[in-house]
Amino acid sequence: MTALLLIIVGVIILGIGYITYGTWLDKQWGLDPSRETPAITQEDGVDYVAAPRAVLMGHHFSSIAGAGPINGPIQASVFGWLPVFLWCVIGGIFFGGVHDFGSLYASIRHGGKSVGEVIGDSMGKRAKKLFTIFGLLVLTLVNASFVNVVVGTIFTPKEAITSTIVTDPTGNQTTAMISFLFILLAILYGFLTNKVGMKTGPATILCVAGIIGAIAVGMNVGIAIDRTPFIVIIGFYIAIATMIPVWIMLQPRDYLSSFLLYSMMGVAVIGVIFSTLAGTTEFQLPMFTGWTSKVGPLFPALFITVACGAISGFHSLVSTGTSSKQLDNESNAKPVGYGAMLIESALGIISLIAVGMVYNKYMAGEFTSPTAAFAGGIALMFGGETSAIYKTTYSLLTLAASVFALTSLDTGTRLGRLMVSELFLREGEASYKDATGIRSILANPLFGTAFMVLIGCTLGGLSLTQIWSLFGAANQLLAAIALMAVAAWLGDIGKNNKMFYFPMAFMLVATLTSLIMTIVGKLRGLVEGTLDGPMWGHYFQLVFAFAMVILAITLVIEGVGKVRNRLSKEEAVENPESA
């Protein structure tokens, strides 16, 4: 009954938050449906391409979701279900929703530019450069992590390969086949809707039927390729997907992927209802386990670990890097920016319930990853581990998680390409063609794409145990800085920005605390010689954490100085005698 109550209460609260707080934010910032968006005014057929609301919602949701709202809440479940549930709900409504919606709004009012441009407008050129560098560092971790996740769900160990095309495939071989077929379906959808003129509805029905067919094929015929060749294939794929127009791959792939995600959530809800009424499974997760756990003390660990289920800095990069360039009307900013975040919070709650069904096995280490625990927990609601329905459900849920990681990888690489170009362009230069000298090369989309692909795939091919632990803090620090950037800009244009103050301060304190704890722990371990694993990983963590602390403090100082200067000017205008 606990699982069913969590679903019902969570959905009700998130729904109320969308209707009330989301609408209030919309009115406070003054979104204007009659105002043309950058997708219309700057349409270029490559990055700036207006998309119907349903299609953009699919792209945005699939991109921000990835594996985050599955991995984060499951890893944080060691604190019990109550802390994670409360943070998903409260964080989604008052932190993540404000962050995502505000970032999207700021970007569409800056010509679809990134958070770095928003910072440049409100805090100066130096702050813009620092943020862009910081954002690229975070994207590097994101891409490396998702390369590792994707490859882990599709490769076949070399010693187990007898043929590239196999019958009676394993789960990874099934996922590999369906993933390739999914790419072809995305291209077909883009061609039908953009070149043939087919409407969204008929094209969707046709391609969703194609997805069902692809799943049927993949369950019977798979692809067996070793890890390293798959990394190379993924590298070529994301390089091409990043450079071609969004309507060919990014929009349709993410839109079609969203149906897998919606279906996955629907299956989970049905499973909770069925298992509750039939009494077939037991919710094993305690309400609260204590203030400390294997991931650290509840503060700051909970607020770093849950990540995408409540707030994630990566979302601001998606909102300002791709979604703002495809928004066809400002009236759609609320459902895309605020609504998608709340759906992701709901997915976080579902992930919490899933691990609760297999919590004892999860804590005993019987699952190789949070994704496996998620698939196992939901599949168990429908039947025993030896049943056909369990195996089928488990395979499909693993496929869905792999697809979402790949969509985030596509988007992350495109975001990196755009941010590299912005980093080397000067004011007034629209593209690399306007730049001169070495900057014309560094700002070229080919350079940015190659840079992101090579680093992401190289790091993704290594063990990410050492690197992944930094991603949470880096991601949440990015969220705090994005909140600060939008708040500073809203203040400059005279809009209400007070809803940003507490989320911004809280996330800054939480992430800086986490990073300082990492630095102190690594230094102590190096001095005492108690660190395990490859030493390069520990040095990497130490240097990266220290660099992020310095960047964050510098940006905060820049922001505070900007606000103080503005307040001083306002006071001088109001009290000219004291000036």
Coordinates of C-alpha atoms in Angstrom, one line a residue, residues 424-426 429-441 443-444:
F424 CA 35.5 31.7 -29.2
L425 CA 33.1 34.2 -30.9
R426 CA 33.3 37.9 -30.0
E429 CA 30.0 37.7 -34.6
A430 CA 27.1 35.5 -35.5
S431 CA 29.1 32.4 -36.6
Y432 CA 32.6 31.1 -37.2
K433 CA 32.5 32.7 -40.6
D434 CA 32.6 36.1 -39.0
A435 CA 35.6 35.3 -36.8
T436 CA 39.3 35.7 -37.9
G437 CA 42.5 33.9 -37.4
I438 CA 42.6 30.9 -35.1
R439 CA 39.2 31.7 -33.7
S440 CA 37.6 30.9 -37.1
I441 CA 38.9 27.4 -36.7
A443 CA 34.6 28.3 -33.4
N444 CA 33.9 26.0 -36.4

